[in-house]
Coordinates of C-alpha atoms in Angstrom, one line a residue:
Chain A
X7 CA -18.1 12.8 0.3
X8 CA -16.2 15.7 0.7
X9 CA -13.4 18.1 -0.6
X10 CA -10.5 19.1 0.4
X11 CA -7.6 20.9 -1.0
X12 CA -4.5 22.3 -0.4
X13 CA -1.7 24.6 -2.2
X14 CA 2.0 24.5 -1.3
X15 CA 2.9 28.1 -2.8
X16 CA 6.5 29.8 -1.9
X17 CA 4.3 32.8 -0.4
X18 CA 2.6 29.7 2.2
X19 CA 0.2 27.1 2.3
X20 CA -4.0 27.6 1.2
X21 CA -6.0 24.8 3.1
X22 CA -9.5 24.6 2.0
X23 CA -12.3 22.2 3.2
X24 CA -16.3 21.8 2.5
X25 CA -17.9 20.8 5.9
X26 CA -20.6 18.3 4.7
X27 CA -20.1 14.3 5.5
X28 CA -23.0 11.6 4.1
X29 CA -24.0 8.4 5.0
X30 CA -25.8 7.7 2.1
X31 CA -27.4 10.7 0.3
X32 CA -30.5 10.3 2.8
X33 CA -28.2 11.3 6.0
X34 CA -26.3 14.1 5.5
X35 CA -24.6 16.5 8.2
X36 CA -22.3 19.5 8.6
X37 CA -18.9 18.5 10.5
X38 CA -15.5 20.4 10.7
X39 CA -13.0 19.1 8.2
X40 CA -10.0 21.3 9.5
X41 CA -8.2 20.8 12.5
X42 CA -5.3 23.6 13.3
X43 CA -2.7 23.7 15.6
X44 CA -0.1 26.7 16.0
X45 CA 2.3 28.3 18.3
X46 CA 3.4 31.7 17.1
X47 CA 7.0 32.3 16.3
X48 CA 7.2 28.0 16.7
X49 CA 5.0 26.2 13.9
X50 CA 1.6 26.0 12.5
X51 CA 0.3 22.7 11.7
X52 CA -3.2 22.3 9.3
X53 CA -5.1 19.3 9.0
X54 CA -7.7 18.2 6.4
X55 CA -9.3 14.7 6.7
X56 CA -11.4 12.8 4.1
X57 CA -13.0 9.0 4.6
X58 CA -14.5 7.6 7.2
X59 CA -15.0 10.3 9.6
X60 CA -14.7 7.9 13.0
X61 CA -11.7 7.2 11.9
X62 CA -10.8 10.8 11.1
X63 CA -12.0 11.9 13.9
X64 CA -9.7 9.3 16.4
X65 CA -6.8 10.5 14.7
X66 CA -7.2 13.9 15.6
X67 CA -8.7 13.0 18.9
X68 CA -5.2 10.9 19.4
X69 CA -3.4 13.0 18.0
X70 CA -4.8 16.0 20.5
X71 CA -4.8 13.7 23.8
X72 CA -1.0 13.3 22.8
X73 CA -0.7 17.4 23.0
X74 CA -2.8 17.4 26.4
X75 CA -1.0 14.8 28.1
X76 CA 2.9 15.9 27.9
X77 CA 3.7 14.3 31.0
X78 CA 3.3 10.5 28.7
X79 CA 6.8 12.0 27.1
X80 CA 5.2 10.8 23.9
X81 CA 6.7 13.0 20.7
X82 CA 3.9 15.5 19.6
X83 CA 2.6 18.1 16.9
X84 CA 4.2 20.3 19.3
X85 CA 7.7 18.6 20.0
X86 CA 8.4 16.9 16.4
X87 CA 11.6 18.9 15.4
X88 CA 10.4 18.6 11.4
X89 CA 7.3 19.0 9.2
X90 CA 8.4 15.3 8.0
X91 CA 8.7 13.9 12.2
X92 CA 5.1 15.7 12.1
X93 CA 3.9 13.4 9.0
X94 CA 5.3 10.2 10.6
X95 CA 3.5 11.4 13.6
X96 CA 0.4 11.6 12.1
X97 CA 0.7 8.7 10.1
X98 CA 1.4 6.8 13.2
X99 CA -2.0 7.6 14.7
X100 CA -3.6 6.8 11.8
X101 CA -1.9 3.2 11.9
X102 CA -3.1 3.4 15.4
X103 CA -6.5 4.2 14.7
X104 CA -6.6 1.6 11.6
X105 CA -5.6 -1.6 13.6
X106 CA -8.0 -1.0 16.1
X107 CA -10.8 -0.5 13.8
X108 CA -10.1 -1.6 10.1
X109 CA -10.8 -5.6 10.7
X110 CA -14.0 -4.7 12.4
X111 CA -15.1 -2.6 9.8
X112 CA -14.4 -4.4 7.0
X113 CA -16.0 -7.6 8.9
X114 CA -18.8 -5.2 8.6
X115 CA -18.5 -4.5 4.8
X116 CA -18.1 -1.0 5.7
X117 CA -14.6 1.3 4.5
X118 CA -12.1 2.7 7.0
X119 CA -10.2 3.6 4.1
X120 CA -9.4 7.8 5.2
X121 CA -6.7 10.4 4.1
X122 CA -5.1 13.4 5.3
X123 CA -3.5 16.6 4.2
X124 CA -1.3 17.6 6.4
X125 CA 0.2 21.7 6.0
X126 CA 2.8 23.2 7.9
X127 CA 5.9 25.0 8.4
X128 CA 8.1 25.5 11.5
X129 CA 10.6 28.1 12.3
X130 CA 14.2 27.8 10.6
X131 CA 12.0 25.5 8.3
X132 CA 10.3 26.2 4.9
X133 CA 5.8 25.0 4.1
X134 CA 5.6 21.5 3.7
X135 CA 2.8 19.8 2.5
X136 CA 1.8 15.6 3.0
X137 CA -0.8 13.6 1.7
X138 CA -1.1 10.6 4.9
X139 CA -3.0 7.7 3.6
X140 CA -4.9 4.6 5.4
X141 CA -1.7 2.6 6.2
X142 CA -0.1 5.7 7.2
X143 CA 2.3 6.0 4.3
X144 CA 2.3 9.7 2.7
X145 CA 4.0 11.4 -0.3
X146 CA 4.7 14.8 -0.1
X147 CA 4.1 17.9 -2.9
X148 CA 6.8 18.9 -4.9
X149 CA 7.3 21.4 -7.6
X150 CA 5.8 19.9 -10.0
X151 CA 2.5 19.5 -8.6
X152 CA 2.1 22.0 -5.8
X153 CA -0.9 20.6 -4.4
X154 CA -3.4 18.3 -3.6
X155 CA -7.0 17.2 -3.2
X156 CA -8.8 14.5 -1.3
X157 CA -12.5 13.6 -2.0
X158 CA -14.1 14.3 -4.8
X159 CA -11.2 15.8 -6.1
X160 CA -12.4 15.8 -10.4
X161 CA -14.3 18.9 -10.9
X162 CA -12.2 20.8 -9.3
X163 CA -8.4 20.3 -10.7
X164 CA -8.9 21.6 -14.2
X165 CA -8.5 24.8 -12.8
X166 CA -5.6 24.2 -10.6
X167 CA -3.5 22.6 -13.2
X168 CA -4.1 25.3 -15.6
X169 CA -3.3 28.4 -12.8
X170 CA -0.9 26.7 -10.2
X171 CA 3.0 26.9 -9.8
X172 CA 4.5 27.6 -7.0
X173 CA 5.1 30.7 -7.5
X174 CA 1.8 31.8 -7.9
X175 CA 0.9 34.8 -5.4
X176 CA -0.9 33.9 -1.9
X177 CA -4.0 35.5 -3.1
X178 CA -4.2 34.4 -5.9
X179 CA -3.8 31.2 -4.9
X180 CA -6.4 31.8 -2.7
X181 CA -8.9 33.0 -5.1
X182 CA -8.0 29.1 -7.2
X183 CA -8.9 27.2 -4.6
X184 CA -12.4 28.9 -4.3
X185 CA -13.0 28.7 -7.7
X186 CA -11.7 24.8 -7.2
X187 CA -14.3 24.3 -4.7
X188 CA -16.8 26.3 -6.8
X189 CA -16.8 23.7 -9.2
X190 CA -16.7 21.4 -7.4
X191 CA -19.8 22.4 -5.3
X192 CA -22.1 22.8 -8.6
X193 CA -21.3 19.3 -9.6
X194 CA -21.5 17.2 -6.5
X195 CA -24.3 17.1 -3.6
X196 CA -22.0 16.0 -1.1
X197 CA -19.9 18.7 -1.1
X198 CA -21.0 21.4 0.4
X199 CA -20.9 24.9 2.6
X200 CA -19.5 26.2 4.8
X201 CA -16.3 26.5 3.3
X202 CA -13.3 26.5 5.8
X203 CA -9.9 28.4 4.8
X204 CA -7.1 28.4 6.5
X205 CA -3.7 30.0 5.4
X206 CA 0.0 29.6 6.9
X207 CA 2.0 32.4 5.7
X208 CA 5.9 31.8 4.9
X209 CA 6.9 35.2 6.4
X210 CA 4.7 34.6 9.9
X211 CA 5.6 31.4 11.5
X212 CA 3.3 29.9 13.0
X213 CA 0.2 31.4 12.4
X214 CA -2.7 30.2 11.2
X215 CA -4.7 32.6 9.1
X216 CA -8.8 30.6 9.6
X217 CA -11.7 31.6 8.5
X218 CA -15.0 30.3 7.8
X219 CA -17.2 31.4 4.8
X220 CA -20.7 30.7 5.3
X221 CA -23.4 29.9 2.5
X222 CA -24.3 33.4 2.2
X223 CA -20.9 34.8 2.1
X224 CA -21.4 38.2 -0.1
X225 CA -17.6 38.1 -1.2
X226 CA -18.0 34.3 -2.0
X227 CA -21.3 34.8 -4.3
X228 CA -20.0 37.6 -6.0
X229 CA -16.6 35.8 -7.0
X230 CA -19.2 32.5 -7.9
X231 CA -21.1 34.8 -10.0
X232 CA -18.5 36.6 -11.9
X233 CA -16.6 33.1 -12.5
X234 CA -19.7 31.8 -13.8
X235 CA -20.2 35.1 -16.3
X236 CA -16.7 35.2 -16.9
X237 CA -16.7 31.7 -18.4
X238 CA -19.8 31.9 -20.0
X239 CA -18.3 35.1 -21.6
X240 CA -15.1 33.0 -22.7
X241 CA -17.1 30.4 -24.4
X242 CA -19.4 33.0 -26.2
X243 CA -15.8 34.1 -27.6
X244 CA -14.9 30.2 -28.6
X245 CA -17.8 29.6 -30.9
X246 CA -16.5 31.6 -33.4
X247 CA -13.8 29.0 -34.3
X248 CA -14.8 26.3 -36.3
X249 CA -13.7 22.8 -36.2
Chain B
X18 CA -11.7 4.5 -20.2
X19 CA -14.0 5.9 -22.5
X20 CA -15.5 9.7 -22.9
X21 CA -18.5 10.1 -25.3
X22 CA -21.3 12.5 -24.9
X23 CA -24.3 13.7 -26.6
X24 CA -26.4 16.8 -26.9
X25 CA -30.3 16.9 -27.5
X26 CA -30.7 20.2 -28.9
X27 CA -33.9 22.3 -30.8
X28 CA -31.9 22.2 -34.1
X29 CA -30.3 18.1 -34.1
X30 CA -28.4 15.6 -32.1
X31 CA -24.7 16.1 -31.6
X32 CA -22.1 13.2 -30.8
X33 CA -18.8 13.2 -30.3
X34 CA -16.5 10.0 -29.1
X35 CA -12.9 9.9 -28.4
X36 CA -11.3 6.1 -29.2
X37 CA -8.9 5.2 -26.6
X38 CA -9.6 1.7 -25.2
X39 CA -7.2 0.1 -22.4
X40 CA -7.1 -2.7 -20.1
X41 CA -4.4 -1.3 -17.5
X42 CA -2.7 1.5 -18.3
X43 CA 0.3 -0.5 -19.7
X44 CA -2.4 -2.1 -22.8
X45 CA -4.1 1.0 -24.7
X46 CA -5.1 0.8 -27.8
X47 CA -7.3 2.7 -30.6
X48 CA -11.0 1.9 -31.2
X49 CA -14.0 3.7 -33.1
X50 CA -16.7 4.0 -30.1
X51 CA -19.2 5.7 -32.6
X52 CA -21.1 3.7 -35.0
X53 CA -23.9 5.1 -37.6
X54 CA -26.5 4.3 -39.5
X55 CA -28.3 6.0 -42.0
X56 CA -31.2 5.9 -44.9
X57 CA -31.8 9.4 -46.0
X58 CA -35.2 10.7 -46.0
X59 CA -36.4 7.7 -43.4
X60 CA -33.9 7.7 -40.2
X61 CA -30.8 8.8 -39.2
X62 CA -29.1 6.7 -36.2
X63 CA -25.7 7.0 -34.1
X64 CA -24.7 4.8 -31.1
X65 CA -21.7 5.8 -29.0
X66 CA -20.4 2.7 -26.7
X67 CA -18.3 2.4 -23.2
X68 CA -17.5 -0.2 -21.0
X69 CA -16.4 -4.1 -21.7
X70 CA -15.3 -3.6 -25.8
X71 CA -16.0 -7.3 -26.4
X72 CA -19.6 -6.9 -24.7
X73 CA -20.7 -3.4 -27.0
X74 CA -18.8 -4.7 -29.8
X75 CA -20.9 -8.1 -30.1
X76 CA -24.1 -5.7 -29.4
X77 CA -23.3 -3.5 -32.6
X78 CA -22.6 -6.8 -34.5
X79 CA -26.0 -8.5 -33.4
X80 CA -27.7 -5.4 -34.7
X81 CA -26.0 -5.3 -37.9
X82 CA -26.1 -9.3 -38.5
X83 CA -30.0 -8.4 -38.0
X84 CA -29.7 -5.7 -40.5
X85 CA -28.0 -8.0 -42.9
X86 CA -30.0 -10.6 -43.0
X87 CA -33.8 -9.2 -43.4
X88 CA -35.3 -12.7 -44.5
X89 CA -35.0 -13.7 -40.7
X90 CA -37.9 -11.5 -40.1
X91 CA -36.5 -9.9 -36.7
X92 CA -36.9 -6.3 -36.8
X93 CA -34.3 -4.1 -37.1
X94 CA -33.0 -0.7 -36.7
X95 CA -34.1 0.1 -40.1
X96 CA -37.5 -1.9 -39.8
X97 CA -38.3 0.1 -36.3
X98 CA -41.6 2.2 -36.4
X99 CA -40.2 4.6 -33.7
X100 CA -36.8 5.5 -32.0
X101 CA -38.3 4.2 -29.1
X102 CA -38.7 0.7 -30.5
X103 CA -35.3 1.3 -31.7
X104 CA -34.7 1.8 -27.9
X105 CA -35.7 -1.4 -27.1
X106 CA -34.2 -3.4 -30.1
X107 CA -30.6 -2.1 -28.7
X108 CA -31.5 -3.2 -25.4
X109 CA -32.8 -6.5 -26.1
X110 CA -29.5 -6.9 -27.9
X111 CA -27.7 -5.7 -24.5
X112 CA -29.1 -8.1 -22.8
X113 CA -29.0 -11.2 -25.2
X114 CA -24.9 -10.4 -24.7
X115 CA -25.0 -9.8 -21.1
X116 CA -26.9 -13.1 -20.9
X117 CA -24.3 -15.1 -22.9
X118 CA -20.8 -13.5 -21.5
X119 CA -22.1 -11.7 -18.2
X120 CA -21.8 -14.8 -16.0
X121 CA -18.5 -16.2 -17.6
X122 CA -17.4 -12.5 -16.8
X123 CA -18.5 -12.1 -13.3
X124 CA -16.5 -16.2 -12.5
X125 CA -13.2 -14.4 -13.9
X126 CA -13.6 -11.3 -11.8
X127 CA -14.3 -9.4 -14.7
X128 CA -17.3 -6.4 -14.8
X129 CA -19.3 -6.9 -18.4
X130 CA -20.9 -3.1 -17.3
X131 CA -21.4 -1.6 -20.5
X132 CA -23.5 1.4 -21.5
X133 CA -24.4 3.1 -25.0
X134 CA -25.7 6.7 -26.1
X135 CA -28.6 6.1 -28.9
X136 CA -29.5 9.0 -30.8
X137 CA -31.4 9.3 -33.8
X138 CA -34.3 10.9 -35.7
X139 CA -37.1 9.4 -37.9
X140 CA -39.0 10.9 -40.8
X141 CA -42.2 12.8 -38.9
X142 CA -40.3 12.4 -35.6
X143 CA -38.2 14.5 -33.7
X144 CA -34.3 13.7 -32.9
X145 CA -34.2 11.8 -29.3
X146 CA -31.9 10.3 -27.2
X147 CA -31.4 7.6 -25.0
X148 CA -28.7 6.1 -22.6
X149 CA -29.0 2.4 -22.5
X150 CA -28.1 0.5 -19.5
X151 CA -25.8 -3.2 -19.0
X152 CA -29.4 -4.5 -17.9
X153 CA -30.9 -3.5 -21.4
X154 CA -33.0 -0.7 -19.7
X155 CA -32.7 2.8 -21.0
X156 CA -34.1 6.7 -20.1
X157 CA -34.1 9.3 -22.4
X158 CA -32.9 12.7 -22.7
X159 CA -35.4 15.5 -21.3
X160 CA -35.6 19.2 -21.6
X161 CA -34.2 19.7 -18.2
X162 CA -31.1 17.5 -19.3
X163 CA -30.5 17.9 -22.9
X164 CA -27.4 15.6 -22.6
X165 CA -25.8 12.2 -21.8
X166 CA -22.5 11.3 -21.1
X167 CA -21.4 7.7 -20.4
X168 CA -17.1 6.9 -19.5
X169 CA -15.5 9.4 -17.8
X170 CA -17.6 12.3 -17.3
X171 CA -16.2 14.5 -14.6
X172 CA -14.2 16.9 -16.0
X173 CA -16.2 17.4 -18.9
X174 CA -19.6 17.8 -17.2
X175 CA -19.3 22.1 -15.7
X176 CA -18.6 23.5 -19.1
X177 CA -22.3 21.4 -20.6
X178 CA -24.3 22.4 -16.8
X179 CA -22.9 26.2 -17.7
X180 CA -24.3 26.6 -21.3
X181 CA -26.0 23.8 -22.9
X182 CA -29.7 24.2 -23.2
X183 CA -32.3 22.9 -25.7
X184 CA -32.1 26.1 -27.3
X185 CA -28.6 26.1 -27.5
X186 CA -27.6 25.8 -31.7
X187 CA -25.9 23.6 -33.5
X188 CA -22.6 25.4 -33.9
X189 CA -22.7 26.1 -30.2
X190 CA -23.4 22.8 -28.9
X191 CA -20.8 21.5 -31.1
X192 CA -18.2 23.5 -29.7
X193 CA -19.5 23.0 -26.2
X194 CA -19.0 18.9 -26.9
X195 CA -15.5 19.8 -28.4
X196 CA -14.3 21.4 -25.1
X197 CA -16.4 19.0 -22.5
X198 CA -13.6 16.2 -24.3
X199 CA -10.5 18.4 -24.2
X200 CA -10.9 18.9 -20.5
X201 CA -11.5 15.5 -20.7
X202 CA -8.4 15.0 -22.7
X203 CA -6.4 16.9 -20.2
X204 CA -7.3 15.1 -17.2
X205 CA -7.6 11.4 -18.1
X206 CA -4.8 9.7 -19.9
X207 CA -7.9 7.0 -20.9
X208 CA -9.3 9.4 -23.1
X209 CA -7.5 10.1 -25.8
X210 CA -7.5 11.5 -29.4
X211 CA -8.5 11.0 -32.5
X212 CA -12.0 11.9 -32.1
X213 CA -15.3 10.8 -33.7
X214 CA -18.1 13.8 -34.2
X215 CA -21.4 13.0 -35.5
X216 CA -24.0 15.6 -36.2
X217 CA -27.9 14.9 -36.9
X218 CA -29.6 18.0 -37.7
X219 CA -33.4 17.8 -37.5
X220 CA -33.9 19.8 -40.5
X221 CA -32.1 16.8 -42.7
X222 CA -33.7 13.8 -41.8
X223 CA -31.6 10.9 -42.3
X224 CA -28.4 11.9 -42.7
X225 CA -25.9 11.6 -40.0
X226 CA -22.4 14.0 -40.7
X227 CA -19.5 12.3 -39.5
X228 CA -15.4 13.4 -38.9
X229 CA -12.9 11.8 -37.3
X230 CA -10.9 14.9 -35.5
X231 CA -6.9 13.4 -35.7
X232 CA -4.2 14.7 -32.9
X233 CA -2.6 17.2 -35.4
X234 CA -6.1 18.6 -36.6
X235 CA -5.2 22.7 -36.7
X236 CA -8.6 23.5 -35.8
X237 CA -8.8 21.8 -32.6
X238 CA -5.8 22.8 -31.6
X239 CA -6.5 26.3 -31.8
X240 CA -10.1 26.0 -30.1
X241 CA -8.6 24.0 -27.4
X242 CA -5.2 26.9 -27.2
X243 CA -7.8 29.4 -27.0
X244 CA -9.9 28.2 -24.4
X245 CA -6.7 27.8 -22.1
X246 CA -6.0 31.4 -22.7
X247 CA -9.8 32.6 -21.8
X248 CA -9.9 31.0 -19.1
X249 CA -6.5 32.1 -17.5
X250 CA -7.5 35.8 -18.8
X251 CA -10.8 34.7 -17.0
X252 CA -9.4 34.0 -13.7
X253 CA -6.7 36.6 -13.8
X254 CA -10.2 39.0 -13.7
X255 CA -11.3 37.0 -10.9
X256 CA -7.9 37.5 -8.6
X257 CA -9.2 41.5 -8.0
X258 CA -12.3 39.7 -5.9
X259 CA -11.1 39.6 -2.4
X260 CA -12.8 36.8 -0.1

């Protein structure tokens, strides 16, 4: 399994992604969920994949080869002139990837189905945030719900629909998602640290802001912790009501 | 959809049901998931269904045609020496259904998967609880687990892992069920109010106390008000945590 989420707040965008993948809860393995791509001053693109991870993995792989290779003249992260031209991109390699390997693996019994969220903001341009499914359609966040999950997305929206607008604060913002993957952690094995984070700022184009917390991340514990007394302490308040 | 759950705890059994049925989200409809039996002084007994409705709701009839009917001889869940045997009675019922509709089910495309919480107590025994399977097989309810949930049991499952222990009393574990469903009810439009709570406590053997919780019910509005307003003044503590 895994799970990823991402915010789409006026302040930027908060990518967060677990790192574990499972074939079965016998075979499980630590793999980079977050793929980035930035040119300062120009754009900064974030990727989160979910699914089958071959087929996560070729669409980023394509989707890279394209960015290597700009003598093909093929339209890239790089040259799209739009966040949306970046989605149809993307989506593009995924329908790629999917004919090639879909009738195979189903013949197989196995799932190709895979999703991506797709963050990123160019210059003259405001954060945009896409959900890219299978057939390489995607919806994008609105107001109304400023954000999305893919995975094993359950345990960890209560707290995002209860916190989330999009005018909630970068940091805070932040500090939800954790909590979102906190959750989300405690409840299911196959999500699991290290954590990546990565954050596009509206006022820097084009950078990314990455970094990876690791299991023992002293910061991380101690926000775990205090979420974890701080609830408990909430519900020692509720059982004075009676129903 | 379909979100009951039960607590095992030191003091008595706690169950709580909500009663929205649907097939699709365009057919919902209202249904009493929690059914009780009772002979004070002797035994005490509450199921909680989820799944196929036409499959549990044949299951509870079979056991009360077998209740009705004593000159048949079968034994019933008042004739059981343990809540063990009562255990298996259920089961045996599970599967007499499964046997009969399960394979007309299965040619339509249709899933007969059906599951039941069993809780009860006997005169010299303590309260247990068991989760019986399509199949007729069951486990119970352990120390290390003090709960069952069968339906939709994501979003309801952190607050239970966070503060229900065997220790845990009454009152508490009550209010703990109360908030496992509003998260529940917040999150799945397939679980939906009124809701049934049914309370065993081990020191009044035989006697189940049931109330049906209805939309407009001022208590339950304010314990579920004031649990959205701990928990945002919870995370607002958590936002000074830098990670």
């Amino acid at each position: 399994m895994t799970y990823c989420l991402a915010l789409k707040l006026t302040e930027g965008l908060v990518c967060l992604s677990d790192t574990r993948t499972n074939a079965g809860v016998d075979n499980i393995a630590k793999y980079r969920k977050t793929f980035t791509w930035s040119v300062p001053g120009d754009r900064a693109i974030v990727m989160m994949t979910a699914g089958n991870l071959a087929v996560t993995q070729a669409v980023m792989s394509l989707l890279q080869e394209n960015i290597d290779h700009p003598e093909s003249g093929i339209e890239t992260l790089f040259t799209a002139p739009s966040m949306f031209r970046v989605a149809e991109i993307v989506g593009d390699a995924m329908r790629v990837v999917q004919n090639r390997y879909g009738p195979g693996l189903s013949a197989m019994g196995e799932s190709a189905v895979s999703s991506i969220i797709l963050a990123g903001q160019r210059a003259g341009g405001k954060g945009r945030l896409f959900h890219v499914y299978s057939a390489g359609n995607f919806i994008e966040a609105t107001e109304d719900t400023p954000y999305f999950q893919i995975g094993e997305h359950k345990y960890g929206k209560p707290i995002l629909d209860r916190v989330i607008t999009p005018e909630t604060p970068l940091e805070t913002g932040i500090t939800a998602a954790l909590l979102s993957m906190d959750s989300t952690l405690r409840s299911n094995l196959s999500v699991g640290m290290p954590l990546d984070l990565s954050v596009i700022k509206a006022s820097e184009i084009g950078i990314v802001h990455e970094r990876r917390i690791e299991e023992n991340d002293a910061n991380f514990l101690h926000l775990s912790d205090s979420w974890s007394a701080a609830l408990r302490s909430a519900f020692a308040d509720m059982t004075g009501i009676r129903v």
